Amino acid sequence: MSEGLTAEQEMIRDAARTFAQEIVAPRAAEIDRTHDFPADLVRRAAQLDLMGIIVPEEYGGTALGHLAFAVYVEEVAAVSGALAVILDVHSSVGTEPIVDWGSDEQKRRYLPRLAAGEMLGAFALTEPESGSDAASLQTTAERVGDRYVLNGTKTFITNVGVADLYIVMARTGGPGARGISAFLVEKGMKGLGFGQPMHKMGLHGSPTGEILLDDVEVPEENRLGPEGAGFKVAMKALDSGRIGISAQAVGLARGALDLAVEYAKQRVQFGQPIIQFEGIQFMIADMATAVDAARLMTWDAAAACDAAEPFTLLASMAKLFATDTAMTVTTDAVQIFGGYGYIKEFPVERFMRDAKATQIYEGTNQIQRIVIARELLRGD
Amino acid sequence: MNIVVCVKQVPETTAPKEFGPDNRINRAAHEAVVNPFDEYAIEAGLQLKEKHGGEVTILTMGPSGAQDTMRKALAMGADRGLLVSDPALEGSDTWTTAYVLAQALRREEYDLILTGMESTDARTGLVPAALAEQLGLPSLTYASSVEVEDGNVSVRRQVTGGYEEVRGPTPALVSVVKGVNEPRYPSLKGIMAAKRKEITVLDLAQLEIQPDEVGAAGAKTKVLDVTPRPEKQAGQVISPDSPEEAARIIADFLQVNKFI
Ligand SMILES: Cc1cc2nc3c(=O)[nH]c(=O)nc-3n(C[C@H](O)[C@H](O)[C@H](O)COP(=O)(O)OP(=O)(O)OC[C@H]3O[C@@H](n4cnc5c(N)ncnc54)[C@H](O)[C@@H]3O)c2cc1C
């Protein structure tokens, strides 16, 4: 499984695995039960320098790249899908756009704190009336002198309320994609409010909810990228963000697979451990094969991204396949646990609930197919 | 303040051990890790360095592959590594190990030597005291706290039923118990920095040691036989009628067996 990883990436995997297995795993069920945001675990991740993997070294990060990032997110997701999405959103869509589009001044101001985990990042594109059709968003940013005044409502925002910096897409011009600009909105800016965390099926402990923008004055120097480039900022963020979501899905699938194999070795029916039954063995074989394929697709997209090659197609295919795999594998894991899989005293149902979200966010899997087909139809 | 932490590479600790025909652990059959007890010594060294400044050096006697486990200590924050490695060292016992470490330390300048309380493979706990003896240093073993001030090291020495406060002049050797601190996890920056830290490899000639003084030839002990630990016996099941009775039975048991 470690084939293709450099010695450095292997050490990162070991460090992330130790963090996940020794620090996160003992807390995962409790976080799911209480829905409490695991601030202490985010702090521990920061102490281990896990929050600046995408940030250049000159801004306090480790710049280890997207493959290393995928390796790390998988390890966390294999024990806690909730913490994985908190940390993934922070690093990818919550931080990376500043690396890609930020002015020197914006980089200096925000990246060191994001890399050190002193600030938590978030990404705000979705609105109540604008989901898959993101270019139809209605939040406005009206220019007044040297500032913009933002009004509107964002919804389904991961890290809502706990994040310190929100990358907000808002309309500065006419309708459609070209009328959108991106802004760096800090918690504490006047007029910025948060809704209550939504009651989700899974990913408990990762707060998701509304951002209310009521005449929020954002200085011009907090516009990220040129005016009118906001949709591009968002789409580029989601391109590489999908590598992180794929890794999260691989982690969830792997975590559930490991639990299912362990259980099948112990559970005795008809006088033998159920893993002796071919029906169970075939399920496990299919699950393991899919997990491996999903991981390789994820790493392939990540490697292309790190090599500055086109990777939109690869990332969309990885996201589609890995998240569908996560859903299938976690569902089959529940099946292998039988009735015990369906009750909360056993951990697999949590993986199944957490997995469902991966098929929906950062572009639903229907939208991934649209992206894949569009890439294939493009040009030649 | 310069600190040397003696760190051993041991076979992964949870797996059942395999033995070779010479009754010694077959090390090739196991994944190698930093002796878990030594992680407490490394952490103690790093904390003292953070307080007093100076350098932390990791000293290991082991095969050349031990560099990989030494990197973990360096990733935690130690500054440099010293590895004594020589084919003639194979089969060394506690006394010869202490002798080799002492020879390496005679070339170093240090204020404090730190060790774990024992290693998880052989578990004798003899090397720290033997090392101090050979170097003619005060030996403060089984420390549950370590403090250095004005050229003195003070420890709380864990003993049955309590602790002793022991103080001695530096340079000195201190072995720390498990739980003296919480060893840190290496951070990513630590891992990246560790790649660039220096590990000096020394052989016997450089330490002016004759091959027949060490290894199986120089060992003062010989492992005659190994026997697996007896199977765990079935426990005793009690069915008290009340929580009070249960508490009394447990307290009696602990007292009769001198646990309390
Ligand atoms: C847990 C969670 C966290 C999230 N975090 C964030 C976040 O941090 N930031 C953020 O901006 N958003 C976030 N989202 C929002 C998420 O990205 C959207 O839910 C998603 O883009 C889909 O939008 P929608 O919910 O409005 O569904 P809709 O767009 O209304 O889609 C409904 C259904 O129609 C399908 N559909 C839509 N258009 C087409 C089409 N053209 N062809 C075929 N089928 C189509 C969809 O696939 C889906 O099945 C999060 C969502 C969840 C559940």
XYZ file of C-alpha atoms and ligand atoms in Angstrom:
693
model
C 0.000 0.000 0.000
C 2.914 2.334 0.599
C 4.191 1.843 -2.937
C 4.833 5.145 -4.608
C 5.281 7.066 -1.369
C 8.602 8.755 -0.708
C 10.380 8.143 2.609
C 9.167 11.569 3.694
C 5.553 10.794 2.779
C 5.828 7.534 4.701
C 7.003 9.401 7.782
C 4.078 11.791 7.413
C 1.751 8.823 7.200
C 3.267 7.335 10.356
C 2.942 10.643 12.204
C -0.656 11.099 11.020
C -1.468 7.493 11.889
C -0.078 7.856 15.394
C -2.113 11.054 15.821
C -5.237 9.348 14.481
C -4.935 6.049 16.323
C -3.621 7.278 19.666
C -5.163 10.716 20.068
C -8.269 10.856 17.857
C -9.627 7.291 17.868
C -10.376 7.167 21.601
C -12.517 10.310 21.209
C -14.329 9.608 17.929
C -17.470 7.920 19.270
C -17.909 10.557 21.965
C -17.624 13.406 19.440
C -20.331 11.701 17.359
C -22.551 11.324 20.421
C -22.156 14.801 21.907
C -21.839 16.706 18.593
C -19.187 18.844 20.348
C -16.610 20.522 18.133
C -13.284 18.845 19.053
C -11.291 22.052 19.576
C -8.607 20.217 21.563
C -7.951 17.751 18.745
C -7.665 20.594 16.242
C -5.095 22.123 18.602
C -3.178 18.839 18.771
C -3.179 18.647 14.959
C -1.760 22.165 14.891
C 1.011 21.246 17.345
C 2.036 18.433 15.010
C 2.183 20.932 12.096
C -0.644 19.099 10.320
C -2.546 22.289 9.462
C -0.018 23.892 7.147
C 0.743 21.067 4.714
C -0.408 23.119 1.709
C 1.210 26.380 2.897
C 4.678 27.395 1.614
C 7.535 27.221 4.117
C 8.165 30.974 3.936
C 4.695 31.451 5.447
C 5.186 28.912 8.205
C 3.837 25.847 6.438
C 5.529 22.636 5.406
C 4.539 22.712 1.699
C 4.470 18.932 1.581
C 1.942 18.849 -1.236
C -1.371 17.227 -2.062
C -0.225 13.614 -1.984
C 1.083 14.046 1.554
C -2.174 15.850 2.340
C -4.247 12.945 0.989
C -2.207 10.487 3.041
C -2.829 12.511 6.201
C -6.569 13.072 5.622
C -7.081 9.336 4.973
C -5.476 8.468 8.314
C -7.724 10.872 10.226
C -10.873 9.814 8.336
C -10.148 6.158 9.069
C -11.021 6.940 12.690
C -13.115 10.144 12.542
C -14.885 11.445 9.457
C -15.881 14.571 11.375
C -12.370 15.632 12.357
C -11.206 14.752 8.852
C -13.642 17.189 7.234
C -12.854 19.925 9.766
C -9.129 19.658 9.004
C -9.610 19.033 5.284
C -11.807 22.080 4.717
C -9.391 24.214 6.724
C -6.376 23.267 4.627
C -7.872 22.864 1.182
C -10.773 25.189 0.324
C -10.235 27.266 3.485
C -6.542 28.056 2.957
C -5.370 27.030 -0.492
C -7.152 29.840 -2.404
C -4.966 32.319 -0.484
C -1.852 30.375 -1.525
C -3.092 30.422 -5.146
C -4.605 33.916 -5.416
C -3.513 35.947 -2.412
C -1.474 39.154 -2.667
C 1.835 39.185 -0.770
C 0.141 41.236 1.897
C -2.787 38.783 2.208
C -0.382 35.852 2.376
C 1.688 37.517 5.071
C -1.378 38.435 7.059
C -3.232 35.113 6.975
C -1.103 32.142 5.926
C 1.198 31.964 8.982
C -1.779 31.947 11.320
C -3.700 29.416 9.213
C -0.630 27.160 8.979
C -0.099 27.322 12.736
C -3.758 26.565 13.404
C -4.166 29.903 15.196
C -6.875 30.578 12.627
C -9.310 27.996 11.301
C -10.434 28.398 7.697
C -13.811 27.968 5.966
C -15.235 28.291 2.456
C -18.622 29.835 1.737
C -20.110 29.290 -1.703
C -23.428 27.484 -1.235
C -26.637 29.458 -0.644
C -30.195 28.358 0.096
C -31.223 28.912 -3.544
C -27.875 28.142 -5.109
C -26.282 24.709 -4.610
C -25.081 22.778 -7.625
C -25.762 25.852 -9.734
C -23.221 27.895 -7.809
C -22.921 30.571 -10.486
C -26.476 31.667 -9.666
C -25.502 32.853 -6.181
C -27.292 35.949 -4.876
C -25.124 37.310 -2.065
C -24.079 40.807 -3.089
C -20.916 42.817 -2.569
C -21.495 46.442 -3.319
C -18.512 48.681 -3.734
C -18.601 51.779 -1.524
C -15.385 53.827 -1.632
C -12.453 51.629 -0.614
C -14.644 48.863 0.729
C -17.290 46.361 -0.235
C -20.566 45.924 1.609
C -21.701 42.272 1.680
C -25.310 41.161 2.062
C -26.848 37.725 1.802
C -27.041 34.236 3.306
C -24.680 31.311 2.876
C -25.685 27.852 4.013
C -24.209 24.422 4.661
C -20.900 26.033 5.609
C -18.437 23.637 7.272
C -16.626 25.042 10.348
C -19.369 27.666 10.686
C -18.910 29.760 13.809
C -15.682 28.042 14.865
C -13.713 29.254 11.845
C -11.866 32.560 12.047
C -11.596 33.244 8.326
C -14.271 32.707 5.667
C -13.610 32.801 1.949
C -16.942 34.189 0.757
C -18.095 34.317 -2.863
C -20.400 37.257 -3.605
C -21.751 39.095 -6.615
C -19.951 42.303 -7.571
C -21.219 42.458 -11.153
C -23.927 41.131 -13.465
C -25.529 37.678 -13.416
C -23.572 34.484 -14.053
C -20.094 33.305 -13.191
C -18.275 36.461 -14.305
C -20.132 38.696 -11.877
C -18.705 36.947 -8.815
C -15.744 37.966 -6.619
C -14.115 36.259 -3.610
C -13.573 37.937 -0.219
C -11.655 37.187 2.947
C -14.155 37.751 5.733
C -12.884 37.624 9.294
C -14.899 36.487 12.245
C -15.654 39.561 14.307
C -16.362 41.825 11.338
C -19.465 43.855 12.072
C -22.657 42.395 10.606
C -21.324 38.835 10.270
C -23.599 36.339 11.990
C -23.886 32.572 12.208
C -26.912 30.302 12.296
C -27.212 27.354 14.662
C -25.342 24.246 13.504
C -27.654 22.081 11.400
C -28.784 18.687 12.713
C -27.012 16.391 10.324
C -27.267 12.667 9.654
C -23.550 12.288 10.325
C -20.278 14.167 10.696
C -21.417 15.228 14.153
C -18.923 17.564 15.769
C -18.157 19.219 12.449
C -20.466 22.240 12.608
C -22.333 23.023 9.395
C -24.667 25.973 9.029
C -25.638 29.406 7.844
C -23.593 32.538 7.541
C -25.632 35.724 7.677
C -24.088 38.749 6.025
C -25.840 41.938 7.047
C -24.044 45.014 5.665
C -20.641 43.471 6.415
C -17.983 46.018 5.428
C -14.965 44.322 3.910
C -11.944 46.475 3.008
C -10.839 46.332 -0.605
C -7.541 44.700 0.395
C -9.577 41.674 1.504
C -10.814 40.936 -2.002
C -9.127 37.691 -3.047
C -8.086 37.766 -6.698
C -9.344 40.267 -9.271
C -12.903 41.524 -9.295
C -15.006 39.074 -11.307
C -12.612 36.152 -10.716
C -14.516 34.768 -7.732
C -16.078 31.860 -9.569
C -12.669 30.812 -10.871
C -11.254 31.080 -7.344
C -14.041 28.806 -6.115
C -13.770 26.261 -8.936
C -9.982 25.994 -8.584
C -10.379 25.531 -4.842
C -12.918 22.767 -5.395
C -10.701 21.052 -7.973
C -7.977 20.372 -5.441
C -10.484 20.225 -2.604
C -11.870 17.093 -4.220
C -8.542 15.359 -3.617
C -9.081 15.922 0.092
C -12.688 14.690 -0.055
C -11.553 11.599 -1.967
C -8.966 10.943 0.735
C -11.619 11.386 3.400
C -13.805 8.852 1.569
C -10.908 6.382 1.256
C -10.255 6.751 4.983
C -13.894 6.147 5.917
C -14.045 3.084 3.660
C -10.769 1.694 4.992
C -11.784 2.296 8.601
C -15.080 0.449 8.091
C -13.373 -2.375 6.177
C -10.841 -2.924 8.974
C -13.626 -3.027 11.557
C -15.630 -5.485 9.433
C -12.689 -7.855 8.946
C -11.899 -7.778 12.652
C -15.524 -8.473 13.542
C -15.924 -11.241 10.973
C -12.958 -13.076 12.478
C -14.564 -13.033 15.911
C -18.270 -13.480 15.271
C -19.169 -17.164 15.344
C -22.322 -18.504 13.667
C -23.039 -22.042 12.512
C -20.045 -23.126 14.565
C -17.403 -21.028 12.846
C -16.209 -17.450 12.518
C -18.357 -15.819 9.820
C -15.201 -14.887 7.904
C -14.999 -18.570 6.962
C -18.125 -18.175 4.815
C -17.430 -17.504 1.184
C -20.345 -15.055 1.082
C -18.538 -12.865 3.626
C -15.110 -13.405 2.060
C -16.350 -12.232 -1.327
C -17.842 -9.096 0.201
C -14.572 -8.321 1.962
C -12.575 -8.997 -1.194
C -14.725 -6.572 -3.176
C -14.521 -3.960 -0.425
C -10.720 -4.172 -0.205
C -10.343 -4.011 -3.977
C -12.517 -0.913 -4.214
C -10.668 0.808 -1.353
C -7.337 0.203 -3.048
C -8.594 1.446 -6.413
C -10.087 4.544 -4.794
C -6.823 5.278 -3.008
C -4.793 4.915 -6.180
C -7.145 7.252 -8.084
C -6.878 9.770 -5.257
C -3.090 9.601 -5.189
C -2.969 9.810 -8.981
C -4.965 13.049 -8.955
C -2.812 14.354 -6.085
C 0.426 13.489 -7.883
C -0.782 15.271 -11.042
C -1.714 18.313 -8.970
C 1.705 18.322 -7.253
C 3.403 18.037 -10.651
C 1.420 21.087 -11.849
C -0.228 18.954 -14.539
C -3.938 19.245 -15.412
C -5.845 17.272 -12.776
C -9.472 18.469 -12.901
C -10.576 15.290 -14.670
C -8.551 13.010 -12.371
C -9.800 14.743 -9.220
C -13.440 14.529 -10.318
C -13.113 10.855 -11.221
C -11.386 10.147 -7.906
C -14.075 12.036 -5.993
C -16.880 10.193 -7.794
C -15.336 6.751 -7.370
C -13.916 7.170 -3.871
C -17.080 8.607 -2.345
C -19.326 5.996 -4.001
C -16.862 3.408 -2.689
C -17.112 4.894 0.792
C -20.894 4.559 0.689
C -20.855 0.978 -0.627
C -18.080 -0.235 1.646
C -19.482 1.336 4.817
C -22.938 -0.074 4.000
C -21.453 -3.529 3.475
C -19.506 -3.184 6.707
C -22.785 -2.599 8.539
C -24.136 -5.700 6.779
C -21.205 -7.800 8.016
C -21.878 -6.662 11.574
C -25.525 -7.788 11.165
C -27.891 -6.358 13.795
C -24.936 -5.080 15.804
C -23.974 -2.931 12.846
C -27.270 -1.103 13.115
C -26.835 0.025 16.711
C -24.764 2.907 17.959
C -22.824 0.868 20.491
C -20.783 -0.391 17.541
C -18.825 2.065 15.434
C -19.659 1.060 11.852
C -22.982 2.830 11.501
C -21.161 6.109 12.179
C -18.909 5.473 9.194
C -21.962 4.853 7.012
C -23.653 8.078 8.135
C -20.451 10.055 7.679
C -19.799 8.566 4.236
C -23.102 9.780 2.782
C -22.052 13.427 2.933
C -18.988 12.789 0.786
C -21.234 11.997 -2.182
C -22.889 15.380 -1.779
C -20.411 18.105 -0.876
C -17.766 19.793 -3.003
C -19.950 18.972 -6.002
C -22.517 16.167 -5.879
C -21.590 13.009 -7.739
C -24.021 14.003 -10.481
C -22.052 17.226 -10.881
C -18.789 15.211 -10.946
C -20.135 13.289 -13.936
C -20.932 16.585 -15.635
C -17.366 17.795 -14.967
C -15.871 14.516 -16.202
C -17.973 14.502 -19.377
C -17.218 18.169 -20.030
C -13.476 17.525 -19.676
C -13.750 14.615 -22.097
C -15.767 16.614 -24.630
C -13.482 19.609 -24.412
C -11.128 20.674 -27.197
C -9.830 17.680 -29.156
C 23.753 22.133 29.573
C 24.688 19.170 27.434
C 22.702 16.012 27.810
C 23.294 12.574 26.362
C 20.295 10.268 26.205
C 21.065 6.561 25.793
C 18.471 5.050 23.478
C 18.118 1.422 22.523
C 16.471 0.013 19.448
C 14.228 -2.886 20.446
C 11.892 -5.305 18.670
C 8.306 -4.021 18.418
C 6.977 -4.567 21.899
C 3.503 -6.039 21.544
C 4.358 -8.987 19.281
C 5.292 -12.312 20.920
C 9.061 -12.733 20.834
C 10.893 -15.244 18.684
C 14.187 -16.714 19.844
C 17.147 -17.999 17.843
C 19.120 -21.218 18.485
C 21.492 -19.275 20.781
C 18.500 -18.438 23.042
C 18.690 -14.806 22.050
C 15.885 -12.753 20.542
C 15.713 -13.065 16.781
C 15.764 -9.339 16.059
C 15.388 -9.683 12.306
C 11.931 -11.206 12.827
C 10.533 -8.073 14.446
C 9.959 -4.491 13.444
C 12.437 -2.251 15.251
C 11.257 0.644 17.427
C 12.687 3.053 19.989
C 12.616 1.342 23.374
C 9.362 2.828 24.753
C 10.961 3.444 28.182
C 13.655 5.549 26.511
C 11.043 7.922 25.096
C 10.586 9.211 28.650
C 14.329 9.847 28.911
C 14.332 11.680 25.568
C 11.407 13.834 26.695
C 13.120 14.559 30.028
C 16.237 15.599 28.122
C 14.278 17.872 25.797
C 12.485 19.522 28.709
C 15.781 20.190 30.504
C 17.215 21.633 27.308
C 14.184 23.901 26.916
C 14.789 25.156 30.450
C 18.578 25.406 30.533
C 19.665 25.515 26.883
C 22.408 23.294 25.482
C 22.313 20.209 23.310
C 20.679 16.815 23.475
C 22.666 13.965 21.948
C 21.222 10.516 21.295
C 23.668 7.659 21.967
C 22.805 4.220 20.637
C 24.700 0.954 20.399
C 23.114 -1.179 17.712
C 23.082 -2.335 14.109
C 23.490 0.303 11.406
C 19.735 0.118 10.768
C 19.262 1.671 14.207
C 19.750 5.023 12.487
C 16.096 4.807 11.441
C 14.875 4.583 15.016
C 17.373 7.271 16.097
C 15.687 9.574 13.557
C 12.547 9.387 15.622
C 14.417 10.723 18.646
C 15.892 13.434 16.437
C 12.388 14.225 15.092
C 11.212 14.710 18.684
C 13.832 17.458 18.957
C 17.223 15.961 19.882
C 20.153 17.671 18.153
C 22.506 14.919 17.017
C 23.081 11.195 17.092
C 26.001 8.952 17.989
C 25.694 5.349 16.866
C 28.204 2.714 17.950
C 27.922 -0.069 15.444
C 30.231 -2.980 14.797
C 29.597 -6.608 13.842
C 31.764 -7.707 16.801
C 29.207 -6.224 19.198
C 26.675 -8.936 18.523
C 25.912 -10.959 21.619
C 26.930 -8.226 24.064
C 25.404 -8.476 27.533
C 24.579 -5.671 29.966
C 28.139 -5.271 31.236
C 29.753 -5.117 27.799
C 27.001 -2.772 26.587
C 27.741 -0.448 29.484
C 31.453 -0.674 28.680
C 30.922 0.287 25.044
C 28.601 3.178 25.955
C 31.154 4.344 28.536
C 33.928 4.336 25.947
C 31.757 6.437 23.627
C 30.881 8.840 26.446
C 34.546 9.342 27.387
C 34.906 11.215 24.109
C 31.958 13.493 24.869
C 31.434 16.530 27.047
C 28.232 16.339 29.005
C 26.545 17.395 32.209
C 23.942 14.684 32.383
C 23.363 11.193 31.030
C 19.732 10.129 30.852
C 18.427 6.607 30.307
C 15.111 4.799 30.484
C 14.528 2.499 33.457
C 14.929 -0.668 31.386
C 14.492 -1.964 27.859
C 11.400 -3.862 26.810
C 13.352 -6.727 25.247
C 15.589 -7.980 28.050
C 14.171 -5.953 30.941
C 17.177 -6.229 33.250
C 17.435 -2.519 34.047
C 21.150 -3.081 34.755
C 22.824 -0.935 32.111
C 22.226 2.496 33.724
C 23.926 1.645 37.011
C 26.710 -0.315 35.265
C 27.359 2.648 32.995
C 27.561 5.113 35.889
C 29.890 2.707 37.701
C 32.245 2.438 34.761
C 32.357 6.203 34.327
C 32.687 6.799 38.052
C 29.591 9.005 38.094
C 26.815 9.408 40.644
C 23.935 7.183 39.636
C 20.391 8.343 40.382
C 18.097 5.588 39.197
C 14.315 5.223 38.883
C 13.694 8.966 38.898
C 10.088 10.129 38.775
C 11.212 13.747 38.492
C 14.471 15.385 37.443
C 15.716 18.876 38.183
C 19.084 20.472 37.609
C 20.292 23.534 39.490
C 23.711 25.003 40.294
C 25.652 21.975 39.206
C 23.435 19.568 41.071
C 20.811 17.152 39.858
C 17.895 16.313 42.146
C 15.477 13.502 41.577
C 12.597 11.868 43.280
C 13.552 8.232 43.318
C 10.608 5.912 43.165
C 10.696 3.175 45.800
C 8.068 0.829 47.159
C 5.572 2.814 49.175
C 6.842 6.293 48.322
C 9.845 8.161 47.017
C 13.277 9.280 48.149
C 14.732 12.672 47.356
C 18.242 12.183 46.031
C 20.705 14.851 44.982
C 24.136 14.610 43.396
C 26.695 16.761 41.602
C 26.785 16.789 37.797
C 27.979 15.181 35.662
C 25.716 12.355 36.739
C 23.581 9.569 35.345
C 19.820 9.536 35.834
C 17.459 6.762 34.789
C 13.825 7.834 34.616
C 10.714 5.761 35.214
C 7.795 5.368 32.871
C 5.334 8.208 33.423
C 7.914 10.802 34.537
C 6.460 12.889 31.701
C 4.367 12.529 28.565
C 6.723 11.989 25.624
C 5.891 14.327 22.748
C 4.921 13.146 19.290
C 7.262 14.249 16.521
C 5.769 17.139 14.516
C 6.004 17.308 10.727
C 8.586 20.072 10.992
C 10.491 17.911 13.455
C 10.409 14.993 11.015
C 11.638 17.195 8.186
C 14.395 18.714 10.326
C 15.520 15.287 11.553
C 16.499 14.305 8.027
C 19.197 16.956 8.083
C 20.569 16.205 11.556
C 23.856 14.423 11.859
C 24.282 10.862 13.066
C 27.949 9.960 13.627
C 28.682 6.257 13.328
C 31.593 4.916 15.405
C 33.161 1.473 15.235
C 35.182 -0.351 17.860
C 38.548 0.790 16.531
C 37.506 4.421 16.950
C 36.550 3.699 20.536
C 39.796 1.780 21.170
C 37.942 -1.370 22.062
C 39.324 -4.814 21.213
C 36.734 -7.059 19.530
C 37.239 -9.841 22.129
C 36.351 -7.465 24.967
C 32.776 -7.202 23.730
C 30.049 -9.164 21.963
C 29.476 -12.783 22.870
C 33.241 -13.154 23.525
C 33.355 -10.454 26.169
C 29.988 -11.154 27.750
C 30.015 -12.052 31.419
C 26.630 -13.749 31.212
C 25.192 -16.430 28.979
C 21.556 -17.220 28.293
C 21.222 -20.936 29.013
C 17.569 -21.414 28.310
C 14.372 -19.563 27.479
C 10.957 -20.671 28.664
C 7.661 -19.156 27.591
C 5.690 -17.420 30.290
C 3.192 -19.858 31.854
C -0.327 -19.612 30.500
C -2.510 -17.217 32.439
C -4.445 -19.095 35.130
C -8.207 -18.787 35.301
C -9.250 -16.010 37.660
C -11.419 -16.357 40.713
C -15.042 -15.347 40.352
C -16.804 -13.956 43.386
C -20.525 -13.201 43.666
C -21.047 -10.807 46.536
C -24.538 -9.837 47.679
C -23.873 -6.135 48.036
C -21.428 -3.475 46.822
C -20.142 -3.216 50.409
C -19.340 -6.904 50.512
C -17.651 -6.666 47.106
C -15.501 -3.792 48.334
C -14.524 -5.733 51.446
C -13.550 -8.853 49.454
C -11.448 -6.799 47.042
C -9.765 -4.852 49.857
C -8.988 -8.113 51.699
C -7.544 -9.626 48.546
C -5.321 -6.609 47.920
C -4.128 -6.589 51.520
C -3.435 -10.326 51.766
C -1.428 -10.134 48.558
C 0.376 -7.010 49.765
C -0.826 -4.759 46.973
C -1.922 -2.231 49.586
C -22.121 18.241 5.430
C -22.068 19.285 4.377
C -21.051 20.228 4.380
C -20.972 21.216 3.412
N -19.982 22.162 3.482
C -19.984 23.203 2.595
C -19.039 24.270 2.702
O -18.158 24.259 3.575
N -19.111 25.309 1.836
C -20.043 25.369 0.849
O -20.063 26.318 0.093
N -20.956 24.364 0.716
C -20.949 23.292 1.559
N -21.892 22.278 1.434
C -22.908 22.392 0.403
C -22.778 21.404 -0.730
O -21.652 21.704 -1.500
C -24.085 21.403 -1.503
O -25.031 20.758 -0.674
C -23.979 20.718 -2.830
O -23.205 21.482 -3.690
C -25.341 20.464 -3.468
O -26.151 21.591 -3.442
P -27.665 21.476 -2.910
O -27.587 20.880 -1.572
O -28.276 22.801 -3.036
O -28.347 20.457 -3.860
P -29.015 20.747 -5.298
O -28.042 21.483 -6.144
O -30.355 21.315 -5.104
O -29.124 19.280 -5.863
C -30.237 18.406 -5.565
C -30.064 17.146 -6.404
O -30.124 17.472 -7.788
C -28.995 17.033 -8.467
N -28.659 17.949 -9.546
C -28.523 19.299 -9.486
N -28.188 19.781 -10.689
C -28.118 18.734 -11.544
C -27.807 18.597 -12.931
N -27.469 19.640 -13.677
N -27.811 17.359 -13.454
C -28.112 16.283 -12.692
N -28.409 16.355 -11.393
C -28.401 17.570 -10.803
C -27.918 16.972 -7.404
O -26.868 16.085 -7.758
C -28.698 16.478 -6.212
O -28.827 15.095 -6.283
C -21.940 21.254 2.385
C -22.937 20.290 2.356
C -23.014 19.309 3.319
C -24.099 18.294 3.268
